Amino acid sequence: MSVFTCTGGPTGRVPESPGTLRPSTLVIASPDASNPDAGVDLAAAAVQPDAPAAPARKRPRPGERRVQILQTLALMLEQPGAERVTTAALAARLEVSEAALYRHFASKAQMFEGLIEFIEQTLFSLVNRIQADEKDALKQVESTVVTLLGFAQKNPGMTRVLTGDALVNEDERLQARVNQLVERLEASLRQSTRLAVTNGQLPADWDVNAYATTLIAYVIGRWHLFAKSGFKRSPTEGWPQHWRVFAV
């Protein structure tokens, strides 16, 4: 996957590029090259007499259609108040048949798993880089929280996946996977907090577990506010003041 940048600079600074769903950043397994997408009419349009030739539709490269499907799903989830996304609506947006979707994904649940995989790879690439590059443990905590908020702001549709709103009435394993992702993020915050205690930045009797739990609850709350406001209330709104509370 592409390298994502995250800076732990001044308090309240939001990473410039916390990962958005693009063909250059999404990492998914490419299908077998011998199984190209046959769901789209790729033949060149017939040429009428004395009429200019219509441009031929370009055949997607292996794996390209999968990326397009996930991009479109994420965009559909960005619509405020959007109802449950159906494969019929997704196929219509892509101008392909539902059968064409199932040539690339066995089920709609697998499509959502593709989005969750992108979220996991992006966030943990960023968090791991923060912990490796930033020696100040409290700045690790701050940068991690800002990164989680910034990712939501850059990817509104995926915020609905992280909050579980887009997964209502979907396969239960999807919500379980998101829950596991959040638990891993909390563990990363706990690790940085424990280092801050070891370094004397926080008191020796500081409750590391309670602090990490409070931080991740704050992040989830900001995600929810963002989604429930129709993506109008920025997740990073008021962050400098909020961080002063956490850094006391």
GROMACS .gro file of C-alpha atoms in nm:
model
  248
    1MET     CA    1   0.000   0.000   0.000
    2SER     CA    2   0.106   0.358  -0.045
    3VAL     CA    3   0.291   0.539   0.231
    4PHE     CA    4   0.060   0.762   0.431
    5THR     CA    5   0.191   1.069   0.604
    6CYS     CA    6   0.108   1.167   0.957
    7THR     CA    7   0.269   1.445   1.149
    8GLY     CA    8   0.261   1.475   1.521
    9GLY     CA    9   0.343   1.847   1.506
   10PRO     CA   10   0.171   2.120   1.702
   11THR     CA   11  -0.130   2.045   1.916
   12GLY     CA   12  -0.445   2.020   1.710
   13ARG     CA   13  -0.279   1.970   1.378
   14VAL     CA   14  -0.469   1.730   1.155
   15PRO     CA   15  -0.270   1.497   0.927
   16GLU     CA   16  -0.278   1.628   0.572
   17SER     CA   17  -0.348   1.291   0.414
   18PRO     CA   18  -0.494   1.035   0.653
   19GLY     CA   19  -0.578   0.797   0.372
   20THR     CA   20  -0.861   0.821   0.123
   21LEU     CA   21  -0.994   0.542  -0.093
   22ARG     CA   22  -0.816   0.567  -0.426
   23PRO     CA   23  -0.682   0.302  -0.665
   24SER     CA   24  -0.329   0.398  -0.561
   25THR     CA   25  -0.397   0.350  -0.190
   26LEU     CA   26  -0.638   0.060  -0.167
   27VAL     CA   27  -0.476  -0.279  -0.117
   28ILE     CA   28  -0.694  -0.575  -0.210
   29ALA     CA   29  -0.614  -0.909  -0.363
   30SER     CA   30  -0.641  -0.897  -0.739
   31PRO     CA   31  -0.858  -1.163  -0.901
   32ASP     CA   32  -0.710  -1.415  -1.137
   33ALA     CA   33  -0.611  -1.246  -1.461
   34SER     CA   34  -0.786  -1.526  -1.649
   35ASN     CA   35  -1.122  -1.413  -1.507
   36PRO     CA   36  -1.175  -1.058  -1.643
   37ASP     CA   37  -1.500  -0.872  -1.585
   38ALA     CA   38  -1.751  -0.994  -1.840
   39GLY     CA   39  -2.040  -0.801  -1.687
   40VAL     CA   40  -1.985  -0.489  -1.898
   41ASP     CA   41  -2.034  -0.466  -2.273
   42LEU     CA   42  -1.681  -0.383  -2.375
   43ALA     CA   43  -1.730  -0.409  -2.748
   44ALA     CA   44  -1.679  -0.090  -2.945
   45ALA     CA   45  -2.000   0.080  -3.052
   46ALA     CA   46  -2.111   0.005  -3.405
   47VAL     CA   47  -2.005   0.269  -3.656
   48GLN     CA   48  -2.294   0.423  -3.850
   49PRO     CA   49  -2.240   0.537  -4.207
   50ASP     CA   50  -2.100   0.890  -4.226
   51ALA     CA   51  -2.093   0.906  -3.846
   52PRO     CA   52  -1.782   0.943  -3.630
   53ALA     CA   53  -1.671   0.628  -3.453
   54ALA     CA   54  -1.775   0.611  -3.088
   55PRO     CA   55  -1.486   0.557  -2.848
   56ALA     CA   56  -1.446   0.199  -2.733
   57ARG     CA   57  -1.501   0.129  -2.364
   58LYS     CA   58  -1.175   0.039  -2.202
   59ARG     CA   59  -1.157  -0.301  -2.036
   60PRO     CA   60  -1.062  -0.264  -1.667
   61ARG     CA   61  -0.733  -0.424  -1.570
   62PRO     CA   62  -0.749  -0.720  -1.326
   63GLY     CA   63  -0.839  -0.588  -0.983
   64GLU     CA   64  -0.946  -0.248  -1.114
   65ARG     CA   65  -1.317  -0.332  -1.110
   66ARG     CA   66  -1.292  -0.446  -0.748
   67VAL     CA   67  -1.147  -0.107  -0.656
   68GLN     CA   68  -1.423   0.071  -0.846
   69ILE     CA   69  -1.689  -0.129  -0.663
   70LEU     CA   70  -1.543  -0.040  -0.323
   71GLN     CA   71  -1.496   0.325  -0.418
   72THR     CA   72  -1.857   0.347  -0.529
   73LEU     CA   73  -1.985   0.172  -0.217
   74ALA     CA   74  -1.790   0.418   0.000
   75LEU     CA   75  -1.930   0.713  -0.198
   76MET     CA   76  -2.287   0.586  -0.161
   77LEU     CA   77  -2.235   0.563   0.216
   78GLU     CA   78  -2.140   0.931   0.217
   79GLN     CA   79  -2.493   1.038   0.137
   80PRO     CA   80  -2.644   1.185   0.460
   81GLY     CA   81  -2.946   0.986   0.567
   82ALA     CA   82  -2.878   0.723   0.302
   83GLU     CA   83  -3.081   0.409   0.336
   84ARG     CA   84  -2.927   0.064   0.337
   85VAL     CA   85  -2.713   0.019   0.028
   86THR     CA   86  -2.837  -0.268  -0.187
   87THR     CA   87  -2.643  -0.456  -0.451
   88ALA     CA   88  -2.907  -0.349  -0.703
   89ALA     CA   89  -2.844   0.020  -0.627
   90LEU     CA   90  -2.469  -0.035  -0.631
   91ALA     CA   91  -2.484  -0.212  -0.967
   92ALA     CA   92  -2.703   0.066  -1.109
   93ARG     CA   93  -2.454   0.331  -0.995
   94LEU     CA   94  -2.173   0.138  -1.167
   95GLU     CA   95  -2.388   0.070  -1.472
   96VAL     CA   96  -2.326  -0.304  -1.454
   97SER     CA   97  -2.542  -0.602  -1.366
   98GLU     CA   98  -2.562  -0.746  -1.015
   99ALA     CA   99  -2.409  -1.062  -1.160
  100ALA     CA  100  -2.102  -0.857  -1.254
  101LEU     CA  101  -2.059  -0.754  -0.889
  102TYR     CA  102  -2.062  -1.115  -0.780
  103ARG     CA  103  -1.783  -1.200  -1.022
  104HIS     CA  104  -1.556  -0.998  -0.793
  105PHE     CA  105  -1.716  -1.044  -0.451
  106ALA     CA  106  -1.898  -1.353  -0.328
  107SER     CA  107  -2.144  -1.141  -0.128
  108LYS     CA  108  -2.221  -0.788  -0.017
  109ALA     CA  109  -2.065  -0.877   0.318
  110GLN     CA  110  -1.737  -0.940   0.134
  111MET     CA  111  -1.761  -0.591  -0.018
  112PHE     CA  112  -1.791  -0.440   0.329
  113GLU     CA  113  -1.500  -0.656   0.440
  114GLY     CA  114  -1.298  -0.494   0.162
  115LEU     CA  115  -1.376  -0.150   0.309
  116ILE     CA  116  -1.291  -0.266   0.661
  117GLU     CA  117  -0.963  -0.412   0.534
  118PHE     CA  118  -0.876  -0.076   0.380
  119ILE     CA  119  -0.957   0.100   0.709
  120GLU     CA  120  -0.743  -0.145   0.906
  121GLN     CA  121  -0.445  -0.121   0.673
  122THR     CA  122  -0.459   0.258   0.657
  123LEU     CA  123  -0.506   0.329   1.027
  124PHE     CA  124  -0.255   0.078   1.157
  125SER     CA  125   0.004   0.184   0.900
  126LEU     CA  126  -0.032   0.538   1.035
  127VAL     CA  127  -0.043   0.442   1.403
  128ASN     CA  128   0.259   0.213   1.373
  129ARG     CA  129   0.452   0.488   1.200
  130ILE     CA  130   0.365   0.735   1.475
  131GLN     CA  131   0.487   0.497   1.743
  132ALA     CA  132   0.807   0.425   1.552
  133ASP     CA  133   0.896   0.786   1.467
  134GLU     CA  134   0.766   0.985   1.765
  135LYS     CA  135   0.973   0.939   2.081
  136ASP     CA  136   0.754   1.162   2.299
  137ALA     CA  137   0.486   0.924   2.435
  138LEU     CA  138   0.221   1.191   2.496
  139LYS     CA  139   0.271   1.320   2.144
  140GLN     CA  140   0.218   0.962   2.027
  141VAL     CA  141  -0.118   0.964   2.204
  142GLU     CA  142  -0.212   1.304   2.062
  143SER     CA  143  -0.106   1.218   1.706
  144THR     CA  144  -0.290   0.887   1.719
  145VAL     CA  145  -0.617   1.048   1.826
  146VAL     CA  146  -0.584   1.326   1.568
  147THR     CA  147  -0.515   1.066   1.299
  148LEU     CA  148  -0.829   0.870   1.388
  149LEU     CA  149  -1.037   1.187   1.375
  150GLY     CA  150  -0.873   1.303   1.052
  151PHE     CA  151  -0.935   0.970   0.880
  152ALA     CA  152  -1.306   1.002   0.952
  153GLN     CA  153  -1.313   1.356   0.819
  154LYS     CA  154  -1.145   1.249   0.494
  155ASN     CA  155  -1.361   0.935   0.457
  156PRO     CA  156  -1.720   1.012   0.562
  157GLY     CA  157  -1.864   0.692   0.416
  158MET     CA  158  -1.618   0.477   0.608
  159THR     CA  159  -1.707   0.664   0.925
  160ARG     CA  160  -2.051   0.503   0.895
  161VAL     CA  161  -1.877   0.166   0.881
  162LEU     CA  162  -1.669   0.247   1.191
  163THR     CA  163  -1.978   0.354   1.387
  164GLY     CA  164  -2.170   0.046   1.274
  165ASP     CA  165  -2.447   0.254   1.116
  166ALA     CA  166  -2.378   0.110   0.770
  167LEU     CA  167  -2.365  -0.245   0.907
  168VAL     CA  168  -2.716  -0.261   1.054
  169ASN     CA  169  -2.894  -0.573   0.919
  170GLU     CA  170  -2.571  -0.689   0.755
  171ASP     CA  171  -2.371  -0.999   0.844
  172GLU     CA  172  -2.287  -1.001   1.217
  173ARG     CA  173  -1.924  -1.084   1.150
  174LEU     CA  174  -1.875  -0.737   1.001
  175GLN     CA  175  -1.960  -0.559   1.326
  176ALA     CA  176  -1.745  -0.810   1.514
  177ARG     CA  177  -1.449  -0.722   1.291
  178VAL     CA  178  -1.501  -0.348   1.347
  179ASN     CA  179  -1.520  -0.411   1.722
  180GLN     CA  180  -1.189  -0.595   1.703
  181LEU     CA  181  -1.037  -0.306   1.507
  182VAL     CA  182  -1.145  -0.057   1.774
  183GLU     CA  183  -1.003  -0.281   2.047
  184ARG     CA  184  -0.667  -0.286   1.867
  185LEU     CA  185  -0.670   0.093   1.842
  186GLU     CA  186  -0.740   0.114   2.214
  187ALA     CA  187  -0.449  -0.122   2.276
  188SER     CA  188  -0.221   0.109   2.076
  189LEU     CA  189  -0.330   0.406   2.287
  190ARG     CA  190  -0.272   0.200   2.600
  191GLN     CA  191   0.079   0.115   2.485
  192SER     CA  192   0.166   0.483   2.430
  193THR     CA  193   0.009   0.579   2.764
  194ARG     CA  194   0.210   0.316   2.947
  195LEU     CA  195   0.525   0.455   2.787
  196ALA     CA  196   0.429   0.804   2.906
  197VAL     CA  197   0.404   0.672   3.262
  198THR     CA  198   0.742   0.498   3.228
  199ASN     CA  199   0.897   0.822   3.099
  200GLY     CA  200   0.755   1.022   3.388
  201GLN     CA  201   0.520   1.225   3.169
  202LEU     CA  202   0.224   1.090   3.363
  203PRO     CA  203   0.209   0.998   3.736
  204ALA     CA  204   0.331   0.653   3.837
  205ASP     CA  205  -0.017   0.562   3.965
  206TRP     CA  206  -0.190   0.675   3.647
  207ASP     CA  207  -0.470   0.437   3.543
  208VAL     CA  208  -0.346   0.341   3.198
  209ASN     CA  209  -0.650   0.128   3.112
  210ALA     CA  210  -0.902   0.394   3.213
  211TYR     CA  211  -0.713   0.662   3.018
  212ALA     CA  212  -0.696   0.456   2.697
  213THR     CA  213  -1.063   0.358   2.729
  214THR     CA  214  -1.163   0.722   2.774
  215LEU     CA  215  -0.961   0.828   2.470
  216ILE     CA  216  -1.113   0.567   2.239
  217ALA     CA  217  -1.460   0.649   2.373
  218TYR     CA  218  -1.394   1.013   2.285
  219VAL     CA  219  -1.289   0.914   1.930
  220ILE     CA  220  -1.598   0.696   1.880
  221GLY     CA  221  -1.816   0.978   2.012
  222ARG     CA  222  -1.666   1.224   1.765
  223TRP     CA  223  -1.720   0.974   1.482
  224HIS     CA  224  -2.086   0.943   1.581
  225LEU     CA  225  -2.138   1.319   1.604
  226PHE     CA  226  -1.985   1.359   1.259
  227ALA     CA  227  -2.208   1.092   1.105
  228LYS     CA  228  -2.529   1.196   1.284
  229SER     CA  229  -2.480   1.560   1.180
  230GLY     CA  230  -2.486   1.459   0.815
  231PHE     CA  231  -2.108   1.504   0.807
  232LYS     CA  232  -2.139   1.874   0.894
  233ARG     CA  233  -1.984   1.867   1.241
  234SER     CA  234  -1.611   1.813   1.199
  235PRO     CA  235  -1.457   1.536   1.412
  236THR     CA  236  -1.164   1.766   1.489
  237GLU     CA  237  -1.382   2.056   1.601
  238GLY     CA  238  -1.254   2.187   1.935
  239TRP     CA  239  -0.966   1.940   1.948
  240PRO     CA  240  -0.701   2.179   2.090
  241GLN     CA  241  -0.925   2.252   2.389
  242HIS     CA  242  -1.018   1.888   2.433
  243TRP     CA  243  -0.653   1.780   2.426
  244ARG     CA  244  -0.576   2.019   2.711
  245VAL     CA  245  -0.814   1.811   2.922
  246PHE     CA  246  -0.651   1.482   2.823
  247ALA     CA  247  -0.297   1.616   2.861
  248VAL     CA  248  -0.348   1.767   3.208
   0.00000   0.00000   0.00000
